[in-house]
PDB file of C-alpha atoms and ligand atoms in Angstrom:
ATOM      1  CA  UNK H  10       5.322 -16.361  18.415  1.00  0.00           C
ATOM      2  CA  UNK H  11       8.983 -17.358  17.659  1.00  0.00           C
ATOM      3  CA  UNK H  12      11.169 -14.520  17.730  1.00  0.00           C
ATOM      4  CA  UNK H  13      13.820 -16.244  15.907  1.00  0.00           C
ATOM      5  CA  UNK H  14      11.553 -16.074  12.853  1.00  0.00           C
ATOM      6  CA  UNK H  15       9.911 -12.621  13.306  1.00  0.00           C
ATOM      7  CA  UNK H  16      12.364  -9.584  12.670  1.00  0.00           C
ATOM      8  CA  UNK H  17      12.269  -6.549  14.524  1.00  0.00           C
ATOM      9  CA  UNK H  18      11.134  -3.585  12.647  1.00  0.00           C
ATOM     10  CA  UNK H  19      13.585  -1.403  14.710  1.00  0.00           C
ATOM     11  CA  UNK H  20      16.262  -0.722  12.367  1.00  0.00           C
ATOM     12  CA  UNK H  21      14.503  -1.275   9.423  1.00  0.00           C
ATOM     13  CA  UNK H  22      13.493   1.384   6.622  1.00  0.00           C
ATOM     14  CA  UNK H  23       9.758   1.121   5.207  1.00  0.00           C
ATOM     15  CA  UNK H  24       8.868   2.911   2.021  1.00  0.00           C
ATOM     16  CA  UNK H  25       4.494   3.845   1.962  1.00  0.00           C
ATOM     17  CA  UNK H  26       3.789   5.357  -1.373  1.00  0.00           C
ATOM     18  CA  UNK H  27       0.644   6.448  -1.115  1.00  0.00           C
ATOM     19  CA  UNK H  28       1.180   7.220   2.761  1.00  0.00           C
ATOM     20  CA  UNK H  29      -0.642  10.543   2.382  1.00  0.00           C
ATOM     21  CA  UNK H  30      -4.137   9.088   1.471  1.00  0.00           C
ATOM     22  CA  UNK H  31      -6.836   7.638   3.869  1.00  0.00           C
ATOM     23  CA  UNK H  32      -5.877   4.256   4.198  1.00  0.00           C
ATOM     24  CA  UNK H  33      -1.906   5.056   4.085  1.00  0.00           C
ATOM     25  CA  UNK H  34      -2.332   7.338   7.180  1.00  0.00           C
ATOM     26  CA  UNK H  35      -3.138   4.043   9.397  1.00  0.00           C
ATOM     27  CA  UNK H  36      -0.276   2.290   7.473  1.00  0.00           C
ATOM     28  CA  UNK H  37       2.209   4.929   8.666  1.00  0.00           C
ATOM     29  CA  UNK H  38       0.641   5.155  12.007  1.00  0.00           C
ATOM     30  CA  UNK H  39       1.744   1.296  12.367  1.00  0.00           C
ATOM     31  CA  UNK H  40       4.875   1.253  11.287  1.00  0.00           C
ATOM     32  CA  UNK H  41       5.905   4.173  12.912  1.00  0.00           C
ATOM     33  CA  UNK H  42       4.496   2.491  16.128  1.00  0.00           C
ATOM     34  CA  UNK H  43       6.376  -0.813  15.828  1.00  0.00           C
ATOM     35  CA  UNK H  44       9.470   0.765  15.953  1.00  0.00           C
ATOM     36  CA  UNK H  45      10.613   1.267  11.965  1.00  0.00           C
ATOM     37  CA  UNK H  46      11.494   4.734  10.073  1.00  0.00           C
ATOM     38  CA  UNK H  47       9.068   5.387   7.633  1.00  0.00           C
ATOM     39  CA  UNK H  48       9.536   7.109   4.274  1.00  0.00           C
ATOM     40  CA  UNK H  49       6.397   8.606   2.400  1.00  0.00           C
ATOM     41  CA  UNK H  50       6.678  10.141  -1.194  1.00  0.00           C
ATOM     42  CA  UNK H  51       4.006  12.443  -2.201  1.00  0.00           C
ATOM     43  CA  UNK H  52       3.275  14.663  -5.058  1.00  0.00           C
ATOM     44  CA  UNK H  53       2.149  17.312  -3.085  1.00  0.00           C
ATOM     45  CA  UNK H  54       4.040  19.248   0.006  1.00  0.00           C
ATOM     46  CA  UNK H  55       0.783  20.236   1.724  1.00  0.00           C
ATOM     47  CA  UNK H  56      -0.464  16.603   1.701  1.00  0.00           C
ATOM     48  CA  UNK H  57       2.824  15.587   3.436  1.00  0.00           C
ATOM     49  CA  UNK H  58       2.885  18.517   5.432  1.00  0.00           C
ATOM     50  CA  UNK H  59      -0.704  17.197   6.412  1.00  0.00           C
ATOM     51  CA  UNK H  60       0.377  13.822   7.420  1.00  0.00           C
ATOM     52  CA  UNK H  61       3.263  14.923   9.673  1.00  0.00           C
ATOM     53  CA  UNK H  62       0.389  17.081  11.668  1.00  0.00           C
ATOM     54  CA  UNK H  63      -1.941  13.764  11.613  1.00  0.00           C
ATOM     55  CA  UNK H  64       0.877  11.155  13.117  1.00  0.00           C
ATOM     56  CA  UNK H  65       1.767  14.059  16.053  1.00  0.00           C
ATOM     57  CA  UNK H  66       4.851  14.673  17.609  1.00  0.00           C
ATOM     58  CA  UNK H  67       5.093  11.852  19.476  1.00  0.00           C
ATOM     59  CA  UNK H  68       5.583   9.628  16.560  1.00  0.00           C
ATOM     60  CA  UNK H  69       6.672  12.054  13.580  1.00  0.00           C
ATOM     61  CA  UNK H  70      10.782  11.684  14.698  1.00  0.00           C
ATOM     62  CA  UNK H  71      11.147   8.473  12.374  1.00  0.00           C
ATOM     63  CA  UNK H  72       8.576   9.868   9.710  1.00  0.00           C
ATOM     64  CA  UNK H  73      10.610  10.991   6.989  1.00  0.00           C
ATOM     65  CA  UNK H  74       8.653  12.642   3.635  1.00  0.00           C
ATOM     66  CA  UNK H  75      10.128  13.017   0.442  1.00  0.00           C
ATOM     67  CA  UNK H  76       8.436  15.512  -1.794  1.00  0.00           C
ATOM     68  CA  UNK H  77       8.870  13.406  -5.118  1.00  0.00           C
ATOM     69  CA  UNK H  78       6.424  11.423  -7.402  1.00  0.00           C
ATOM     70  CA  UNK H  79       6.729   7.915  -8.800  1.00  0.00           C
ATOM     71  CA  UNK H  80       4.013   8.134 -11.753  1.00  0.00           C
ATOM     72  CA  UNK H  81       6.531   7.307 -14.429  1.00  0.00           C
ATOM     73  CA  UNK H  82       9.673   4.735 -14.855  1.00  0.00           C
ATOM     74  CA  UNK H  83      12.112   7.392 -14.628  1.00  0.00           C
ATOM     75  CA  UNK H  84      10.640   8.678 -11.436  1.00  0.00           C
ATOM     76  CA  UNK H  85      10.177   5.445  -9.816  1.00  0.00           C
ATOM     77  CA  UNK H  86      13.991   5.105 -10.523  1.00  0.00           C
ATOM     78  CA  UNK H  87      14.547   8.258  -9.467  1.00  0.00           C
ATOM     79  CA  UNK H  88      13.041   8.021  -5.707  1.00  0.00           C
ATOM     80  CA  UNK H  89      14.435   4.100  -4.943  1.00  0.00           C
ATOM     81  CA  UNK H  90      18.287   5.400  -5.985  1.00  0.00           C
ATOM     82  CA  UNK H  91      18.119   8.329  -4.096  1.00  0.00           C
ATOM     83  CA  UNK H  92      15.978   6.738  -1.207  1.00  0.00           C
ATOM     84  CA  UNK H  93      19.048   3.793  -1.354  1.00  0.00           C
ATOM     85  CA  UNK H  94      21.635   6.265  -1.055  1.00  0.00           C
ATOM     86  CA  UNK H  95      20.169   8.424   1.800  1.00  0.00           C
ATOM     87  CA  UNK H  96      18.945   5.399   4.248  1.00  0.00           C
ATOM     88  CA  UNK H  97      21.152   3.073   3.152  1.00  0.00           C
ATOM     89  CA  UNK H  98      18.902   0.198   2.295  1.00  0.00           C
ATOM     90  CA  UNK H  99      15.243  -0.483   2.117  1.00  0.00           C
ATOM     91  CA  UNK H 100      13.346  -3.442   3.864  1.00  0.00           C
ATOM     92  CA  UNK H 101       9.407  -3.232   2.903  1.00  0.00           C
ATOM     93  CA  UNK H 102       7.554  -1.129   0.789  1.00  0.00           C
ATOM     94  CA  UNK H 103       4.118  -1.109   1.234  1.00  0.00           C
ATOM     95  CA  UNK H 104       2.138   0.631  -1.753  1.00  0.00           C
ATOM     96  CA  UNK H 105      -1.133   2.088  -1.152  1.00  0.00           C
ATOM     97  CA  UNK H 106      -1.745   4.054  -3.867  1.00  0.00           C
ATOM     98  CA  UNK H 107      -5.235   5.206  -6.108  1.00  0.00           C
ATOM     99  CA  UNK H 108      -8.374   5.383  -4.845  1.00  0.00           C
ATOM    100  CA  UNK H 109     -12.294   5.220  -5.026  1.00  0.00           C
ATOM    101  CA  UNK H 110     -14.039   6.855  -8.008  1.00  0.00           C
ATOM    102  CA  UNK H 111     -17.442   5.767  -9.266  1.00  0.00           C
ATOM    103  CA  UNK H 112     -20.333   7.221 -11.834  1.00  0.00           C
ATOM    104  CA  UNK H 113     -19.810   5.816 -15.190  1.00  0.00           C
ATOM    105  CA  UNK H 114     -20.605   2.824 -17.177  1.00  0.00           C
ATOM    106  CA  UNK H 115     -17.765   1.295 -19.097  1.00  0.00           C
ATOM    107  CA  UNK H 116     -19.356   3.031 -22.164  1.00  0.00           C
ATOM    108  CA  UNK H 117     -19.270   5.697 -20.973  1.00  0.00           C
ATOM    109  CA  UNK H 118     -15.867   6.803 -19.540  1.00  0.00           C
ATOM    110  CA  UNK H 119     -13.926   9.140 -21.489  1.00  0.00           C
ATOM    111  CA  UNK H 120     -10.723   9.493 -21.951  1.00  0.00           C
ATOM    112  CA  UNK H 121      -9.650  11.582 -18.810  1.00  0.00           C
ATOM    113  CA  UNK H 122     -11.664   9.018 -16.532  1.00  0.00           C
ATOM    114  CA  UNK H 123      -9.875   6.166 -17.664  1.00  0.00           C
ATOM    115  CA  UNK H 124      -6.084   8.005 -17.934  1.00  0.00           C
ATOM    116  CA  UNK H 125      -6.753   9.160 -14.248  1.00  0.00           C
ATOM    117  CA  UNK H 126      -8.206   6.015 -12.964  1.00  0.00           C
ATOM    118  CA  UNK H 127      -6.833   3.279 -14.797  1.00  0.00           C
ATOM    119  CA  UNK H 128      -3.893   4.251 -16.581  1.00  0.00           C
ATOM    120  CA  UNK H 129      -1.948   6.498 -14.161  1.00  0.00           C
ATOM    121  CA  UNK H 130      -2.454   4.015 -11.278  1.00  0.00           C
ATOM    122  CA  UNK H 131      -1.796   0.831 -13.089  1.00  0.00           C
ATOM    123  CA  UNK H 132       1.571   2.601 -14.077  1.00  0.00           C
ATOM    124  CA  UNK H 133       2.336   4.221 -10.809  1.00  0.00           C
ATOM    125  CA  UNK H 134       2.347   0.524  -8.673  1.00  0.00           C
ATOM    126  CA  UNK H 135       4.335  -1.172 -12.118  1.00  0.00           C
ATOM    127  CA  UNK H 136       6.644   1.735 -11.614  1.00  0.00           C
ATOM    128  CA  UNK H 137       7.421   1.346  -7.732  1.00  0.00           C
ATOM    129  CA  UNK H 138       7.563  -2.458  -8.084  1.00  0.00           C
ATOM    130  CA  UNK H 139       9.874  -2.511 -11.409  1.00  0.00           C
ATOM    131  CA  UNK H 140      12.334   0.120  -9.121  1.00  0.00           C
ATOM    132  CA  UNK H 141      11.831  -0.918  -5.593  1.00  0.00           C
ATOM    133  CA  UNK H 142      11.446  -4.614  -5.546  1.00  0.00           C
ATOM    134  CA  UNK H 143      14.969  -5.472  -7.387  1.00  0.00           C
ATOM    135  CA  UNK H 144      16.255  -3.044  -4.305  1.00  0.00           C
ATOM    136  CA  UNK H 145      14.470  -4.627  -1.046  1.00  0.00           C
ATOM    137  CA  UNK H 146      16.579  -6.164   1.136  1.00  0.00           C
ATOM    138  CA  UNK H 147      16.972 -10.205   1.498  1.00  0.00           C
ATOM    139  CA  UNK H 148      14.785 -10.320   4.138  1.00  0.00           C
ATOM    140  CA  UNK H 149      12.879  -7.709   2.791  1.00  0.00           C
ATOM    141  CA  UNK H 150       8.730  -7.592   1.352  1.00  0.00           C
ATOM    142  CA  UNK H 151       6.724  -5.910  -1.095  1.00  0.00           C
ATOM    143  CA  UNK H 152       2.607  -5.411  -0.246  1.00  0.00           C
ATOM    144  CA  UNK H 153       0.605  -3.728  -2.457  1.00  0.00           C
ATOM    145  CA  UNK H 154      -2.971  -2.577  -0.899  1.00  0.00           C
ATOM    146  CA  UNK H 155      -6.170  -3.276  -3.456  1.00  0.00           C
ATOM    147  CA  UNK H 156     -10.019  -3.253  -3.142  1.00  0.00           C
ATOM    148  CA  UNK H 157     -12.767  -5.329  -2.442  1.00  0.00           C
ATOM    149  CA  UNK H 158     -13.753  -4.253  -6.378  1.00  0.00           C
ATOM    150  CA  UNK H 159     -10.175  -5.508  -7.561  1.00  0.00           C
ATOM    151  CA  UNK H 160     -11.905  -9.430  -7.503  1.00  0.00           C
ATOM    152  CA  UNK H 161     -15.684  -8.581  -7.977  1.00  0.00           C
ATOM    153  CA  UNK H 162     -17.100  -6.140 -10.476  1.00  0.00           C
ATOM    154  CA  UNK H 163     -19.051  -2.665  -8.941  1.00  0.00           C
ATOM    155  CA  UNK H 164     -21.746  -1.322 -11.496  1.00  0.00           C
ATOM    156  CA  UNK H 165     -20.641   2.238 -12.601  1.00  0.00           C
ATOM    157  CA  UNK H 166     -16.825   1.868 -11.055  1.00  0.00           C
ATOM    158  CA  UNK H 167     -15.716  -0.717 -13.433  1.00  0.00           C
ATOM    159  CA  UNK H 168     -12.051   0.859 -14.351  1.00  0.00           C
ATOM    160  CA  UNK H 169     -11.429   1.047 -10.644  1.00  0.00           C
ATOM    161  CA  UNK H 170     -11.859  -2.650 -10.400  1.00  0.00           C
ATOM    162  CA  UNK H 171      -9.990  -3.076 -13.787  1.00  0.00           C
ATOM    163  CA  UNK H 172      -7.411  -1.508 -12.140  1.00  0.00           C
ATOM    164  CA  UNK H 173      -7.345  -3.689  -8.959  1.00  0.00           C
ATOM    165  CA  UNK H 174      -7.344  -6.563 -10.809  1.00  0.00           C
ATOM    166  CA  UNK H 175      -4.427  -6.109 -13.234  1.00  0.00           C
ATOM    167  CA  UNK H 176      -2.860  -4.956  -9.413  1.00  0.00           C
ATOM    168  CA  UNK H 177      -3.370  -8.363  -8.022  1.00  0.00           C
ATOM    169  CA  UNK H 178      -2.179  -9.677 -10.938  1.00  0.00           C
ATOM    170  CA  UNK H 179       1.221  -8.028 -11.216  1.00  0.00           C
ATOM    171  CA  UNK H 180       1.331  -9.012  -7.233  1.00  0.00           C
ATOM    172  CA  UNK H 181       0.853 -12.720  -9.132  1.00  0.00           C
ATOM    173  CA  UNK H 182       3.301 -12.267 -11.711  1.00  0.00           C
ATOM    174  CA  UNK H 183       5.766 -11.228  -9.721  1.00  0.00           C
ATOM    175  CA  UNK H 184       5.462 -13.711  -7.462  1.00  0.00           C
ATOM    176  CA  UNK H 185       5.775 -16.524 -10.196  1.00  0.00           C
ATOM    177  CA  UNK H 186       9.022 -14.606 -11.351  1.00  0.00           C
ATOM    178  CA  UNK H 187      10.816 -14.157  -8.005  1.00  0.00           C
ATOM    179  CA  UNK H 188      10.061 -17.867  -6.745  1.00  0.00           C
ATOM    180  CA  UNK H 189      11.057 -17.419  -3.314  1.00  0.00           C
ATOM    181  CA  UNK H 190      13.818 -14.584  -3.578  1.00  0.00           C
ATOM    182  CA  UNK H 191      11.514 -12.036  -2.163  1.00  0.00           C
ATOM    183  CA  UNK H 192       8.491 -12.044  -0.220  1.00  0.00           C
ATOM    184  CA  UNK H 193       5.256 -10.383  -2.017  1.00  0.00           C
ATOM    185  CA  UNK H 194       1.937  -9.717  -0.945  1.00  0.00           C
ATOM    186  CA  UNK H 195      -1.538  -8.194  -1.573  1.00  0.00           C
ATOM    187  CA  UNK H 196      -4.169  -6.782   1.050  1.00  0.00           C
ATOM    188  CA  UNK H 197      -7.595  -7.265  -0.096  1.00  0.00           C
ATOM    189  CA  UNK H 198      -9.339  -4.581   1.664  1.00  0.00           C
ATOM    190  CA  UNK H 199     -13.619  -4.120   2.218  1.00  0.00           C
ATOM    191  CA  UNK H 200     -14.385  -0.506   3.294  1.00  0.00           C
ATOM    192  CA  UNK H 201     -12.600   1.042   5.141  1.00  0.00           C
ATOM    193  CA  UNK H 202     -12.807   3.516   8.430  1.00  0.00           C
ATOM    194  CA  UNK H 203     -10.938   6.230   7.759  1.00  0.00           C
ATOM    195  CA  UNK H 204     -10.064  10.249   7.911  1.00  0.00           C
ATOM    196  CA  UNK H 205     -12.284  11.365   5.198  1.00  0.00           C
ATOM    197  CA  UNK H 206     -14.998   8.797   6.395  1.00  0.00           C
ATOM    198  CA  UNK H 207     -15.001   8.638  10.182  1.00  0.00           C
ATOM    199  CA  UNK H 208     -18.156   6.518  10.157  1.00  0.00           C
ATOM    200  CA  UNK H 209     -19.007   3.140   9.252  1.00  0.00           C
ATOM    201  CA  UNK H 210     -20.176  -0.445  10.444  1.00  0.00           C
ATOM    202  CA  UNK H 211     -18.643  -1.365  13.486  1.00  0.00           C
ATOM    203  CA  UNK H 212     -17.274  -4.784  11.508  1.00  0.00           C
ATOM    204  CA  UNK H 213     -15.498  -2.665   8.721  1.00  0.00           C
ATOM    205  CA  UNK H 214     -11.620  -1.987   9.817  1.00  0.00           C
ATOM    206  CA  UNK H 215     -10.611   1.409  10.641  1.00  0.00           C
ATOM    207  CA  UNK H 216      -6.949   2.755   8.825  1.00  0.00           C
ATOM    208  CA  UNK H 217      -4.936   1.800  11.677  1.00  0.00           C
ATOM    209  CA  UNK H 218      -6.022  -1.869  11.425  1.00  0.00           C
ATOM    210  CA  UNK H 219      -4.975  -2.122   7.809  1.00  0.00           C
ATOM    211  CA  UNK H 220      -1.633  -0.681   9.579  1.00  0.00           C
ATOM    212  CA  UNK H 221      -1.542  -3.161  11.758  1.00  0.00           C
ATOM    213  CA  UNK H 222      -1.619  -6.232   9.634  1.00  0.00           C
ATOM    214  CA  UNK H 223       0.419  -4.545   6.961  1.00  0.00           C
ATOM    215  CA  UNK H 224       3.419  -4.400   9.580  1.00  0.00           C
ATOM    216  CA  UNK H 225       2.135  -8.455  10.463  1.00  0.00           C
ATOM    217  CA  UNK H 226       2.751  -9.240   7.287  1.00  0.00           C
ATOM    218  CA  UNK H 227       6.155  -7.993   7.226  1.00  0.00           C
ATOM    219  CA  UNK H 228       7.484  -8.934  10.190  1.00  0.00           C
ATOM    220  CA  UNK H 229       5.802 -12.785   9.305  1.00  0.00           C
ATOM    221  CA  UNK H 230       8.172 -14.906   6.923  1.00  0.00           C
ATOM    222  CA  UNK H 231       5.649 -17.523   6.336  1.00  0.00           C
ATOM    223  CA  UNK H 232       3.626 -14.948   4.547  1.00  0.00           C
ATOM    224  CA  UNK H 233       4.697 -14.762   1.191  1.00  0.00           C
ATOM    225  CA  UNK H 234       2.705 -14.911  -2.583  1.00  0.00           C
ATOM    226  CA  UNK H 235      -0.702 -14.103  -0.958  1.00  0.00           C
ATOM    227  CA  UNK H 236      -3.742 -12.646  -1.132  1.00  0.00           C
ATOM    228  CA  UNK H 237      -4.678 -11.378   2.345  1.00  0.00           C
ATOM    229  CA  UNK H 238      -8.226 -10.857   2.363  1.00  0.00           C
ATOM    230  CA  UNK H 239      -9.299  -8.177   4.832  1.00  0.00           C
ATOM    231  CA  UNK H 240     -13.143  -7.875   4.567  1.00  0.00           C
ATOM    232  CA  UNK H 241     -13.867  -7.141   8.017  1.00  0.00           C
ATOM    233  CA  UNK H 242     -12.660  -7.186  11.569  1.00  0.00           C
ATOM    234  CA  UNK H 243     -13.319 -10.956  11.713  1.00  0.00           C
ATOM    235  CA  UNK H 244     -10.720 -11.321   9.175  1.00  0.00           C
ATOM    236  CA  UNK H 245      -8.584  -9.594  10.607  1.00  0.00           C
ATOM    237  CA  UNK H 246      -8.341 -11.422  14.113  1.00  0.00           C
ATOM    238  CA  UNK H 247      -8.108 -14.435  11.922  1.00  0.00           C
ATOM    239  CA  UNK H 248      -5.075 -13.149  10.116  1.00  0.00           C
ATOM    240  CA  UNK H 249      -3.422 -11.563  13.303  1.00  0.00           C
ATOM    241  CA  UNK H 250      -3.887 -15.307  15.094  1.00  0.00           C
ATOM    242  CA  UNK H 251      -1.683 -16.519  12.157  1.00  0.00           C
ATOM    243  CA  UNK H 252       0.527 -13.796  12.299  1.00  0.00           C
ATOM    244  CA  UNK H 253       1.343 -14.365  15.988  1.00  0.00           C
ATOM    245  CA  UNK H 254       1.479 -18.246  15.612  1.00  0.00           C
TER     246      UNK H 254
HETATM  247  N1  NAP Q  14     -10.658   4.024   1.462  1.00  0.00           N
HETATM  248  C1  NAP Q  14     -11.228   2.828   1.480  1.00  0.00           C
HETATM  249  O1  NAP Q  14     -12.308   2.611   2.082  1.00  0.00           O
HETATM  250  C2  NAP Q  14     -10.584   1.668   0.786  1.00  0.00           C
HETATM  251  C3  NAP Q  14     -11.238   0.434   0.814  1.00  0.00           C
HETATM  252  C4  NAP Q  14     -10.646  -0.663   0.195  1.00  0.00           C
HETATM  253  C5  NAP Q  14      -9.421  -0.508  -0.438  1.00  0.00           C
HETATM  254  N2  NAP Q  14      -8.813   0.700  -0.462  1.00  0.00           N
HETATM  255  C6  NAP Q  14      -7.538   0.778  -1.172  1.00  0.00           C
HETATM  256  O2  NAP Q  14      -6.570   1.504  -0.438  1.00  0.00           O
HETATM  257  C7  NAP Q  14      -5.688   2.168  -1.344  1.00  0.00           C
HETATM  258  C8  NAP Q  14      -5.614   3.639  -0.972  1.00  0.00           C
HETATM  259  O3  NAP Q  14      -6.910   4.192  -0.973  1.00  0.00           O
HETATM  260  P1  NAP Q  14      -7.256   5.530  -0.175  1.00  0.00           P
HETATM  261  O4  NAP Q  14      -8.683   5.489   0.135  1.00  0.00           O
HETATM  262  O5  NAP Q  14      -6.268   5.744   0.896  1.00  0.00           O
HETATM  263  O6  NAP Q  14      -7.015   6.618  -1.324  1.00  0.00           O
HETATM  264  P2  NAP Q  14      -6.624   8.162  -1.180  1.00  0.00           P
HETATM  265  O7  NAP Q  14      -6.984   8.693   0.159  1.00  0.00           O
HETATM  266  O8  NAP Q  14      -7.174   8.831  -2.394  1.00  0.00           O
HETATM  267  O9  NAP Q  14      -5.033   8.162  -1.268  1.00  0.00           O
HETATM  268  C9  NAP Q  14      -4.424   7.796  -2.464  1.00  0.00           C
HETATM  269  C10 NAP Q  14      -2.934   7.875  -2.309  1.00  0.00           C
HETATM  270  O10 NAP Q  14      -2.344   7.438  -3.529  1.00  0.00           O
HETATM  271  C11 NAP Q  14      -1.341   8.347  -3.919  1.00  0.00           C
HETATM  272  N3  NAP Q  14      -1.271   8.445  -5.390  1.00  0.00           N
HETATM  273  C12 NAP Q  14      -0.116   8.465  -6.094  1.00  0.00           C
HETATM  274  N4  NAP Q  14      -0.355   8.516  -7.399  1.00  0.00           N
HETATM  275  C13 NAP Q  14      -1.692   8.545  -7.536  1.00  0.00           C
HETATM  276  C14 NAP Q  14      -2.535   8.633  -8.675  1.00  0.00           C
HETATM  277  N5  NAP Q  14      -2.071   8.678  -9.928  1.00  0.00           N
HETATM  278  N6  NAP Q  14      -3.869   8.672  -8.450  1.00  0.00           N
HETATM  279  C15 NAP Q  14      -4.375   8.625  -7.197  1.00  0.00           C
HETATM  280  N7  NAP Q  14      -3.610   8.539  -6.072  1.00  0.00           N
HETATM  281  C16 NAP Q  14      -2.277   8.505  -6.251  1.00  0.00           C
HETATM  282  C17 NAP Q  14      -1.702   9.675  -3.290  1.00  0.00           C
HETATM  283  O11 NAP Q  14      -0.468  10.317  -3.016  1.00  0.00           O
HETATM  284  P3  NAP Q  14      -0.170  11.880  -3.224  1.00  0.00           P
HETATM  285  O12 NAP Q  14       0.173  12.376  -1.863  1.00  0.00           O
HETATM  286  O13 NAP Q  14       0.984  11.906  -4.169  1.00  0.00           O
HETATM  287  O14 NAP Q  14      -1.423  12.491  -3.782  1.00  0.00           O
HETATM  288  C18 NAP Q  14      -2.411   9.269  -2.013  1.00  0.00           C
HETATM  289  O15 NAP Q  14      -1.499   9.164  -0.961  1.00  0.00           O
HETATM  290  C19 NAP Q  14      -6.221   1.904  -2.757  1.00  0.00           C
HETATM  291  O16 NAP Q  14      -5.545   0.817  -3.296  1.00  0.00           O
HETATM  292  C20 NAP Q  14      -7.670   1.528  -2.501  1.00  0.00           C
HETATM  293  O17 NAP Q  14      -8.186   0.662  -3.483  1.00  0.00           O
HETATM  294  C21 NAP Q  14      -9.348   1.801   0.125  1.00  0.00           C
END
């Protein structure tokens, strides 16, 4: 590893919407671990509340929660200017946000199904990168987490993957549009170990290994415009070899 090309996540401020849920816990976790103050918006006091009691007192100092939402524009807006003014600046933003749902064909999703699922996620990560990506600092990245079901279809969950994959694509577009001037990224994530499911196969990654190459690919400049696909822990020593390269 060349230290003159890795940064030090020290001083540096790291926004995790979604930091409340099962795979944001391990995100925090990491962060919080390598040395950065983390900031975690949630909808919902107890949920934050929650996640301070998970992370322990050990690591909770540089945890800071922010009881405010991001589903619209305004919001979005809302959270990066005041989020700006309080820390100062902000250097990643990792967005983990939405979730697993299943039990309908396409045909037959109603209305609800596809404003919860499809609609109100799709806007919520266009909302947080449309206000936090003009804000990140130079050296600064934007990683957005997705699914296994974001690049291949899952009978019955189709509006989650319809979801993941306009997800990917924004990651895509916004990569063609910022040509260099920021570094963006997406996780492509199999199952995952986690809170609410403790149990798995022993080659799935647990939450705190998606934490741990989230913060790889923020302190690594060379990764920029990917797709870094996490299937299992094989993948994962693969991508931490490059990482520490
Ligand atoms: N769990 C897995 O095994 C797994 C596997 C592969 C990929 N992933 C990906 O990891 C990401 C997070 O999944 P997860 O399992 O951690 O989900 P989760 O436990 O349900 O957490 C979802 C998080 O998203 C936030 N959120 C904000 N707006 C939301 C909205 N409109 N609808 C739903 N959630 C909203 C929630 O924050 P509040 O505090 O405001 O509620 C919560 O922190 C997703 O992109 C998912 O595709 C997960």
């Amino acid at each position: 590893m060349s230290s003159s090309t890795k940064s030090s996540l020290d001083s540096k401020v790291v926004v995790v919407p979604g930091g409340t849920g099962n795979v944001g816990e391990g995100i925090v976790r990491a962060f919080l671990k390598a040395g950065a103050t983390v900031i975690v918006p949630s909808r919902s006091r107890s949920r934050l509340a929650e996640l301070v009691k998970l992370i322990g007192p050990e690591l909770a100092g540089q945890l800071k929660t922010v009881a405010a939402g991001y589903a619209t524009f305004d919001e979005a807006d809302q959270l990066a200017t005041k989020l700006v003014t309080d820390f100062g600046h902000i250097d990643h933003v990792v967005a983990s946000v939405g979730g697993w749902w299943a039990g309908k064909a396409l045909w037959q999703t109603t209305d609800d199904d596809w404003q919860k699922v499809f609609v109100d996620v799709a806007t919520s990560h266009m909302a947080l990168a449309r206000s936090f990506v003009p804000r990140l600092s130079e050296d600064g990245s934007y990683t957005t987490i997705a699914g296994f079901s974001s690049q291949k279809p899952y009978p019955a969950a189709g509006i989650v993957s319809m979801q993941g994959a306009a997800q990917l694509m924004m990651r895509q577009a916004l990569s063609a549009e910022l040509g260099g001037q920021r570094r963006v990224n997406d996780l492509i994530l199999g199952p995952i170990i986690n809170r609410s499911r403790p149990g798995g196969d022993p080659d799935w990654l647990t939450s705190d290994q998606v934490g741990e190459a989230a913060v790889g690919v923020a302190r690594t400049p060379s990764i920029t415009d990917e797709h870094v696909v996490l299937d299992n822990v094989d993948d994962l020593k693969k991508a931490l070899a490059r990482m520490a390269a």
